PDB file of C-alpha atoms in Angstrom:
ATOM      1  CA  UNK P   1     -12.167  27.931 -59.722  1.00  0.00           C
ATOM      2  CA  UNK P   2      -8.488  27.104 -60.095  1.00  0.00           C
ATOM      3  CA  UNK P   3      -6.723  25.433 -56.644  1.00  0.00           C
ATOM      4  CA  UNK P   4      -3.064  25.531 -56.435  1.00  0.00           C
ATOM      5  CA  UNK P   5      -0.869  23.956 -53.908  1.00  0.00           C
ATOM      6  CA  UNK P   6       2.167  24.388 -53.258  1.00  0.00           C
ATOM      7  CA  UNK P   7       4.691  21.812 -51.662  1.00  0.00           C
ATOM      8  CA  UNK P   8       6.388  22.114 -49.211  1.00  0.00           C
ATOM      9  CA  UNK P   9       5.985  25.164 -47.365  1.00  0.00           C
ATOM     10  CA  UNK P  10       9.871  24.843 -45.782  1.00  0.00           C
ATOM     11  CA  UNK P  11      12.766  23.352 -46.950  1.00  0.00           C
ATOM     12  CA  UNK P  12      16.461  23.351 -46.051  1.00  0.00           C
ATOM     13  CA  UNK P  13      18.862  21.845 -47.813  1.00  0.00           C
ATOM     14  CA  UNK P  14      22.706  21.943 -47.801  1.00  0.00           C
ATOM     15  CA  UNK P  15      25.194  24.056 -50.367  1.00  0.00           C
ATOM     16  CA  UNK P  16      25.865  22.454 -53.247  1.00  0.00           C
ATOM     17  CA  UNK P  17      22.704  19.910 -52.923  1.00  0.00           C
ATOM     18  CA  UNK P  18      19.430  20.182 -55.225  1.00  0.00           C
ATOM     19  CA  UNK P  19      16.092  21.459 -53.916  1.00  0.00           C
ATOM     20  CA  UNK P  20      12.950  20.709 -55.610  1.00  0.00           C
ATOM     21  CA  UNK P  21       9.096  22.869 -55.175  1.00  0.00           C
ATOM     22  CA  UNK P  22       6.112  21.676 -57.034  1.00  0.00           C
ATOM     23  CA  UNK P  23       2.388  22.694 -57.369  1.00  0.00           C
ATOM     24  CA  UNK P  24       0.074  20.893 -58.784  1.00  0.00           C
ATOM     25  CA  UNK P  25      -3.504  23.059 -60.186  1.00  0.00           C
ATOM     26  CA  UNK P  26      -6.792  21.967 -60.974  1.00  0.00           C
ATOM     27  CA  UNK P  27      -7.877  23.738 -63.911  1.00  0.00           C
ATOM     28  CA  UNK P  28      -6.655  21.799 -67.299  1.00  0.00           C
ATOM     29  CA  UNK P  29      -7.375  25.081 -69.291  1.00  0.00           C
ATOM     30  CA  UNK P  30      -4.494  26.835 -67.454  1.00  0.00           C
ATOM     31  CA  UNK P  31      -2.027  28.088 -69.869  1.00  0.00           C
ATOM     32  CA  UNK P  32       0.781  30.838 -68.349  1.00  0.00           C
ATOM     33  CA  UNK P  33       2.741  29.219 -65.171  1.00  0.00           C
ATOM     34  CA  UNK P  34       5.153  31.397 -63.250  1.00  0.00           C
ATOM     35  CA  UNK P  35       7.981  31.258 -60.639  1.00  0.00           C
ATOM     36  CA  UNK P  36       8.674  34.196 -58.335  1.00  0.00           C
ATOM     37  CA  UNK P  37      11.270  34.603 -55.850  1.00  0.00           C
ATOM     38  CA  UNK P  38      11.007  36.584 -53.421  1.00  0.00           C
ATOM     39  CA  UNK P  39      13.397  37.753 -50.774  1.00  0.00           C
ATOM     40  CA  UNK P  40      13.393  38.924 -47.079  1.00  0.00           C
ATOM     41  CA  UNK P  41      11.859  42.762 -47.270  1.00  0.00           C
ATOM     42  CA  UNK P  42      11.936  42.679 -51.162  1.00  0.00           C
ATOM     43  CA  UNK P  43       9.351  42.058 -54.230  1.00  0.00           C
ATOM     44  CA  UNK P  44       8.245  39.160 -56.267  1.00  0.00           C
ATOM     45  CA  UNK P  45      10.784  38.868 -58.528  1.00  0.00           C
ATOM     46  CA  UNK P  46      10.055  36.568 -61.851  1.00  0.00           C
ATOM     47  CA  UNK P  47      12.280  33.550 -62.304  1.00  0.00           C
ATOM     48  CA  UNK P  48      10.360  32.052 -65.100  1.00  0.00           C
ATOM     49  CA  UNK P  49       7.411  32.376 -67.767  1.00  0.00           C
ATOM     50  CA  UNK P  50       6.157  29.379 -68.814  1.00  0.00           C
ATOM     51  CA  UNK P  51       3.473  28.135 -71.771  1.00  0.00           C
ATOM     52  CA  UNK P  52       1.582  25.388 -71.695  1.00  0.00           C
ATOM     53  CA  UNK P  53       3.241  24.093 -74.508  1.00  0.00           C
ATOM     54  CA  UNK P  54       6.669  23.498 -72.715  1.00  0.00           C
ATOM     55  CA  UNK P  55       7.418  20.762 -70.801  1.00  0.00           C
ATOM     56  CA  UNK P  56      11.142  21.942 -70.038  1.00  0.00           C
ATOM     57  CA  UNK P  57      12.636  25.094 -69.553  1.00  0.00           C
ATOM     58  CA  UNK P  58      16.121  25.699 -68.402  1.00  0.00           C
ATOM     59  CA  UNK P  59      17.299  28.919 -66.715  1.00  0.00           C
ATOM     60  CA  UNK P  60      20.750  30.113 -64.891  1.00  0.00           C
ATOM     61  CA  UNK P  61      20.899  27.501 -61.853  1.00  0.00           C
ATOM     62  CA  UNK P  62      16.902  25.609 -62.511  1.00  0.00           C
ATOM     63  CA  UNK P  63      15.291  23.318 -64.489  1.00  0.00           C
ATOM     64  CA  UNK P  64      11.292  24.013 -64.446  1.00  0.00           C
ATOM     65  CA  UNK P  65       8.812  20.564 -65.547  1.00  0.00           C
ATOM     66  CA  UNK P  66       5.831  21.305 -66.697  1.00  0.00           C
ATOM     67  CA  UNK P  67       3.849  17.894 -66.960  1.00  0.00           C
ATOM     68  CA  UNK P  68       0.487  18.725 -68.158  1.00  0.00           C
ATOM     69  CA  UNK P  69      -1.135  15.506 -67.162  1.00  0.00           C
ATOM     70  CA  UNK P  70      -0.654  15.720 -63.573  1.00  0.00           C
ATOM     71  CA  UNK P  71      -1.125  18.866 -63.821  1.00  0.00           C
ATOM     72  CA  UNK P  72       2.184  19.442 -61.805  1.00  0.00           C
ATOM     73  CA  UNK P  73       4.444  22.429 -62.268  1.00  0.00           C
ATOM     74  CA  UNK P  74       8.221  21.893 -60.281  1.00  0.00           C
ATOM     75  CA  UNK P  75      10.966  24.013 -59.644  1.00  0.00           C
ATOM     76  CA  UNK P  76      14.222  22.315 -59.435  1.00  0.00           C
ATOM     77  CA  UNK P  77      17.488  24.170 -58.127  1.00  0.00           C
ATOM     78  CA  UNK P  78      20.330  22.041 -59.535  1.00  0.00           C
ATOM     79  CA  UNK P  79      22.983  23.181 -57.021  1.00  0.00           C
ATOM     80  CA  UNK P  80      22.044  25.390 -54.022  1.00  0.00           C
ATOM     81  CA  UNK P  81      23.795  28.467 -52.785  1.00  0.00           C
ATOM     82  CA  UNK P  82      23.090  30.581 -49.910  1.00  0.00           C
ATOM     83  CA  UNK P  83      21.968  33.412 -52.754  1.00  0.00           C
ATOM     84  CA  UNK P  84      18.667  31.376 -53.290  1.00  0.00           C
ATOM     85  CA  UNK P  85      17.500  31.494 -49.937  1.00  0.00           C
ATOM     86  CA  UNK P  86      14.209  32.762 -50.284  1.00  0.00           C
ATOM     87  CA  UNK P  87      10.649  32.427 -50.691  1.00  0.00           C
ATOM     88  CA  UNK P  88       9.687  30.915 -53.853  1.00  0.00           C
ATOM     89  CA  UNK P  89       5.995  31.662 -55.101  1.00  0.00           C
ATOM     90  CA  UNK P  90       4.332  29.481 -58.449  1.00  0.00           C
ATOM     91  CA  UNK P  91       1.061  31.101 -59.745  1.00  0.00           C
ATOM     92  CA  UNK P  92      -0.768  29.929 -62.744  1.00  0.00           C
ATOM     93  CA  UNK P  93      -3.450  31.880 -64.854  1.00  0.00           C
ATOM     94  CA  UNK P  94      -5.454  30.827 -67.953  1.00  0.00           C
ATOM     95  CA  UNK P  95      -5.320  32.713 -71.119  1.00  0.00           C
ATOM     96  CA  UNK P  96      -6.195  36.508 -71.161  1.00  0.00           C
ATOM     97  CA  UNK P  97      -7.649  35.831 -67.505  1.00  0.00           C
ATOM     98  CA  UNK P  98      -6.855  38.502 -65.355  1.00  0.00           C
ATOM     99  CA  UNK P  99      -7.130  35.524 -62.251  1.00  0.00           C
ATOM    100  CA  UNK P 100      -3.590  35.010 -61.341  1.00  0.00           C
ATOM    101  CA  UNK P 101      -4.187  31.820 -58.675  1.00  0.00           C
ATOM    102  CA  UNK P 102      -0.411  31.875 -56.241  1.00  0.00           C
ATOM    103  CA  UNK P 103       0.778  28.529 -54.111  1.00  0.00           C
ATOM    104  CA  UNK P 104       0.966  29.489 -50.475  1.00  0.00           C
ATOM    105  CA  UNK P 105       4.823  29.905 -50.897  1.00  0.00           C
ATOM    106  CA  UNK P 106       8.074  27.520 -50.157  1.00  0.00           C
ATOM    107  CA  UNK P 107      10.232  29.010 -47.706  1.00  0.00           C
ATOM    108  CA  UNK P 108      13.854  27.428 -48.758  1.00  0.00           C
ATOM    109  CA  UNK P 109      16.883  28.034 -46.819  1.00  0.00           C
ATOM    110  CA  UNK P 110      20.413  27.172 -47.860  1.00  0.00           C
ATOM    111  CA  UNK P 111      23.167  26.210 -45.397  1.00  0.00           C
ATOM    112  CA  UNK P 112      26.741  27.043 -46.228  1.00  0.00           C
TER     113      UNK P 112
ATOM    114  CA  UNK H   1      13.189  50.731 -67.940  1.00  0.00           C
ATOM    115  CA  UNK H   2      11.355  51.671 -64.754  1.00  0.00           C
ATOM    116  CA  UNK H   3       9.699  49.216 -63.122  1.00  0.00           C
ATOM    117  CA  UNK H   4       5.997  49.608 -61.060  1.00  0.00           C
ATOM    118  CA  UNK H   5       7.236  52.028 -58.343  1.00  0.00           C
ATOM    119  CA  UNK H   6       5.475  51.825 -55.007  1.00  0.00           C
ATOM    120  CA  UNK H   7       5.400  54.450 -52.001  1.00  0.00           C
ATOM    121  CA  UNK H   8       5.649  54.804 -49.457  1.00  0.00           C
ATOM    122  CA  UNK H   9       7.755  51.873 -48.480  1.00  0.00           C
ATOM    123  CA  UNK H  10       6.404  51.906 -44.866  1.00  0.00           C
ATOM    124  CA  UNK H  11       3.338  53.404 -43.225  1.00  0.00           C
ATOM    125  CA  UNK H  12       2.834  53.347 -39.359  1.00  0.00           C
ATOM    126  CA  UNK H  13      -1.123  54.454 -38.580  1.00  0.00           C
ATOM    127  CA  UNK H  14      -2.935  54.386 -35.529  1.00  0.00           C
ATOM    128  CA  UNK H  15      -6.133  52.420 -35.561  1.00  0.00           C
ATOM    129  CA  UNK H  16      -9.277  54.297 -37.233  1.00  0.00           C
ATOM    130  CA  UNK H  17      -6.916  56.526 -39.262  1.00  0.00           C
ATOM    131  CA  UNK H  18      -7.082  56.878 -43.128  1.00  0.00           C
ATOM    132  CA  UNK H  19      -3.829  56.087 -45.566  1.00  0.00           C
ATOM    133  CA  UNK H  20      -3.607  56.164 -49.095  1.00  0.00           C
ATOM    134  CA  UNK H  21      -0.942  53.966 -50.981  1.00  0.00           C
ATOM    135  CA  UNK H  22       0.396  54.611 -54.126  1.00  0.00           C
ATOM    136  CA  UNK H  23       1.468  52.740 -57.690  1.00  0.00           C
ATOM    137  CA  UNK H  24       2.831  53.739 -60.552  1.00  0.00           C
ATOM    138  CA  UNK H  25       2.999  51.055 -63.084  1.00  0.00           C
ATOM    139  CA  UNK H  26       5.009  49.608 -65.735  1.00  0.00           C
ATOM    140  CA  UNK H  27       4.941  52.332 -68.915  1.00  0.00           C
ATOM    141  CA  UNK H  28       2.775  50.928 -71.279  1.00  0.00           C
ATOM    142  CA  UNK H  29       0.950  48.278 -69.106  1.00  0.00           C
ATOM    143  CA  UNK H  30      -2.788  48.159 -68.995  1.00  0.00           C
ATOM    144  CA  UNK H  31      -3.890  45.903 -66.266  1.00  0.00           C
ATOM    145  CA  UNK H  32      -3.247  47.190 -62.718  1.00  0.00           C
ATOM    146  CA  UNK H  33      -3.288  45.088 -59.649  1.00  0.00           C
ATOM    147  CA  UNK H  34      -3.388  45.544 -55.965  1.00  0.00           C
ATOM    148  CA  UNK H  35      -2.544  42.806 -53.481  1.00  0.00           C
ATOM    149  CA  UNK H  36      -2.509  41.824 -49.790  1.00  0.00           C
ATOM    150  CA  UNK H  37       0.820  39.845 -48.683  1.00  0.00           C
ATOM    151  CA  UNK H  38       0.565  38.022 -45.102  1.00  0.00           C
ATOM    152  CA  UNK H  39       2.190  34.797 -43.931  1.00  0.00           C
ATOM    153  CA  UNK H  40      -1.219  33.541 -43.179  1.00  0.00           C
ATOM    154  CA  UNK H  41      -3.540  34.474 -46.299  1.00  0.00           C
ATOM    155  CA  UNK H  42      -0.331  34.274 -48.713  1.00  0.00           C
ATOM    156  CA  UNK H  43      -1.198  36.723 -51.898  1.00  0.00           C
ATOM    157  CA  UNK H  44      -5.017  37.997 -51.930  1.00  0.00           C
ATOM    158  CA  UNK H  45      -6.272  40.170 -54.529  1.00  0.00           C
ATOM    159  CA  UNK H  46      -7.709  43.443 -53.662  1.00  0.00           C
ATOM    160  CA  UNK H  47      -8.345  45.368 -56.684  1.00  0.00           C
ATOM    161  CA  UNK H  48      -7.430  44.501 -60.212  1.00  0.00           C
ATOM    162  CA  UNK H  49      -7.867  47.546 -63.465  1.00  0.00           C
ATOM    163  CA  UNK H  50      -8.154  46.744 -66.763  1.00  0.00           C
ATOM    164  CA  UNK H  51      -7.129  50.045 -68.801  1.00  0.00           C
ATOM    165  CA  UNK H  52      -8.234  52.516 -66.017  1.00  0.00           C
ATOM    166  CA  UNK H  53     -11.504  50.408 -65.497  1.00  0.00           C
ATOM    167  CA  UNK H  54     -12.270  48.637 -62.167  1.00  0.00           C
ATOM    168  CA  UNK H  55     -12.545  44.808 -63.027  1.00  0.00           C
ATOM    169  CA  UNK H  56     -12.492  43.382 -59.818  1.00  0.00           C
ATOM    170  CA  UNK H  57     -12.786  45.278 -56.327  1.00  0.00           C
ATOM    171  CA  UNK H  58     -11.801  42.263 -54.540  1.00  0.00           C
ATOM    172  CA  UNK H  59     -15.209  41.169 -53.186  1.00  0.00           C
ATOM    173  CA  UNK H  60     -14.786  41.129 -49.012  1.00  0.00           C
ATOM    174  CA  UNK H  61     -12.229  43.884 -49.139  1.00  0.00           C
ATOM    175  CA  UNK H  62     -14.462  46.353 -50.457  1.00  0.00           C
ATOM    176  CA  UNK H  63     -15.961  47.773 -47.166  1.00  0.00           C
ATOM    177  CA  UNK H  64     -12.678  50.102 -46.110  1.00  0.00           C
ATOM    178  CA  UNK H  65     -10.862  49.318 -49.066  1.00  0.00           C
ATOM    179  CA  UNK H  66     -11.051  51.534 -52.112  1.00  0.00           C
ATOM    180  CA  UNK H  67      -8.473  51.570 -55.270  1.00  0.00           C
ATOM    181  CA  UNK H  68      -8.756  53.969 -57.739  1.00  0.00           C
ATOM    182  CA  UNK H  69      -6.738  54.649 -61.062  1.00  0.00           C
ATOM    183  CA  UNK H  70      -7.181  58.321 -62.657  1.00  0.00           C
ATOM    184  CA  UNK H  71      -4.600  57.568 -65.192  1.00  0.00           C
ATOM    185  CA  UNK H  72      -3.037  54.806 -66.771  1.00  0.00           C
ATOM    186  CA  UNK H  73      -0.028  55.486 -65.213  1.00  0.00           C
ATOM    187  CA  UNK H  74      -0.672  56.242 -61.157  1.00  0.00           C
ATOM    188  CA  UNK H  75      -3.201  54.362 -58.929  1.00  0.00           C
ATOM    189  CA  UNK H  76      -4.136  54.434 -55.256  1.00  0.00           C
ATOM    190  CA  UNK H  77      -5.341  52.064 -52.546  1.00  0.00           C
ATOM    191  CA  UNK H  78      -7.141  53.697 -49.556  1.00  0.00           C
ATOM    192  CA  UNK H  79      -7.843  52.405 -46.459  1.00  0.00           C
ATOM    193  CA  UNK H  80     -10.638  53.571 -44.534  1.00  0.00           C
ATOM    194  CA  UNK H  81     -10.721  53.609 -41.354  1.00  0.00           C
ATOM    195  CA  UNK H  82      -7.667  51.222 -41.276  1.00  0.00           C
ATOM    196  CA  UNK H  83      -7.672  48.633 -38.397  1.00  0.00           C
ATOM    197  CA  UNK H  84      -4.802  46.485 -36.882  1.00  0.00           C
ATOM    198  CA  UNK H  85      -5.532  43.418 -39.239  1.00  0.00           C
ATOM    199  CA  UNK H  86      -4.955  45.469 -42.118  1.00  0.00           C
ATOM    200  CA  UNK H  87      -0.896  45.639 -40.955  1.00  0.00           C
ATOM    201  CA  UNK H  88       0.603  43.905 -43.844  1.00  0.00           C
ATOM    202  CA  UNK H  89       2.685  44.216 -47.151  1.00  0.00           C
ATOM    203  CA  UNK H  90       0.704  45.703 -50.180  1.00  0.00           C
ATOM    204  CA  UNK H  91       1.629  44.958 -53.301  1.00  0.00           C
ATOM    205  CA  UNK H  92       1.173  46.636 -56.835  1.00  0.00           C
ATOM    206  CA  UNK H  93       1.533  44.742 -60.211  1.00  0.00           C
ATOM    207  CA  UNK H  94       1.151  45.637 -63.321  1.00  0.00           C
ATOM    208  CA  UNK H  95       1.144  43.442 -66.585  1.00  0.00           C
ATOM    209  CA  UNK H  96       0.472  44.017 -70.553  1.00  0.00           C
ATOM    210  CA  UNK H  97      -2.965  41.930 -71.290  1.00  0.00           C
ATOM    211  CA  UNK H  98      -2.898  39.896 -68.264  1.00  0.00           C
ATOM    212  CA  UNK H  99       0.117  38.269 -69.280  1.00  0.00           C
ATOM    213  CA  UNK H 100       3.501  38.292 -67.079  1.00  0.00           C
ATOM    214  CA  UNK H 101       2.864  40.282 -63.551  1.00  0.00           C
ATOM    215  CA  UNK H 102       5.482  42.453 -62.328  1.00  0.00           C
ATOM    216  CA  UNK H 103       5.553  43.635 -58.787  1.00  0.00           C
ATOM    217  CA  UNK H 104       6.339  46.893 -56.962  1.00  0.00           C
ATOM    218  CA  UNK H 105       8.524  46.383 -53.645  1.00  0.00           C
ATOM    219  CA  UNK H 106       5.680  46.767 -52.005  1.00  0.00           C
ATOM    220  CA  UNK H 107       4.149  49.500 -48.666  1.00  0.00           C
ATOM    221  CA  UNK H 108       4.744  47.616 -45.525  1.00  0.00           C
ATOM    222  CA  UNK H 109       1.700  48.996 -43.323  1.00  0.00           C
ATOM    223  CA  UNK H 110       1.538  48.664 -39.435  1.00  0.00           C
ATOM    224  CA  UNK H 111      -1.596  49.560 -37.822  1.00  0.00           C
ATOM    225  CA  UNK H 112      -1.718  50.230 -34.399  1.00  0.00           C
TER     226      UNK H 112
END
């Protein structure tokens, strides 16, 4: 079944500087990719939807890549403020599956 | 719109006792999941309903653990007899056609 890993589990990087996640899955019929934040003592919460069919996608403060032939899904944080420290979550699922496969989680922390 | 509501937020049992969690979903959603949350395991799925019907039962979690969903808009996860290993966040999703998965805030349990 589908692997995902997620890389790296803890990161720390200064205000102002840009932080990048990634996962990379196995299965090359995977077609919904997601990013979920997640705070101390709170929820999931969804950053991002994406379909297989797009490569970039552009939201308040990110960039996500989706490069389908590495099979490689990244999160990039353009400029980092304390606000996104938290724990950042990908999870991929193929269509209609019900099989929602997370990363282990990145841990990012953002020093004023 | 409300979102999946989860209660309680904590539960404190003694070891051997029985606790029911419960979710109510997104209005209009039809699949239902339950998940485990633990630094160690990450996100494992417990139970997973598919317009009130039981899809998955999350294979080595079905000895004390038993989700049920009477309606399509209220489900519950007991635990029976609960043990110390089962302290941990539960979460409840809920998603239209296994599509995007939005999360309760989760029941943090402590068993002791």
């Amino acid at each position: 079944g589908e692997q995902v890993e997620q890389r790296p589990p803890h990161l720390s990087v200064r205000e102002g500087d840009s932080a990048v996640i990634t996962c990379t899955y196995t299965d090359p019929n995977s077609y919904y990719f997601f990013w979920y934040k997640q705070e101390p003592g709170a929820s999931l919460q969804l950053l991002m939807k994406v379909f297989s069919s797009t490569e970039i996608n552009e939201g308040q403060g990110f960039t996500v890549l989706l490069n389908k032939k590495d099979k490689r899904l990244s999160l990039n944080l353009t400029a980092a403020h304390p606000g996104d420290s938290a724990a950042y979550f990908c999870a991929v699922s193929d269509t209609g599956n019900y099989k929602y496969v997370f990363g282990a989680g990145t841990r990012l922390k953002v020093i004023a | 719109d409300a979102g999946v509501t989860q209660t309680p937020r904590h539960e404190v049992a003694e070891k051997g006792q029985t606790i029911i969690l419960k979710c109510e979903p997104v209005s209009g959603h039809n699949d239902l999941f339950w998940y485990r949350q633990t630094k160690i395991q990450g996100l494992e799925l417990l139970s997973y309903f598919r317009s009130k019907s039981l899809m998955e039962d999350g294979g080595a979690f079905k000895d004390r653990f038993k989700a049920e969903m009477l309606n399509s808009s209220f489900s519950t996860l007991k635990i029976q007899p609960t043990e110390p290993k089962d302290s941990a966040v539960y979460l409840c999703a809920s998603s239209f056609s296994a599509e995007t998965l939005y999360f309760g805030s989760g029941t943090r349990l402590t068993v002791l």
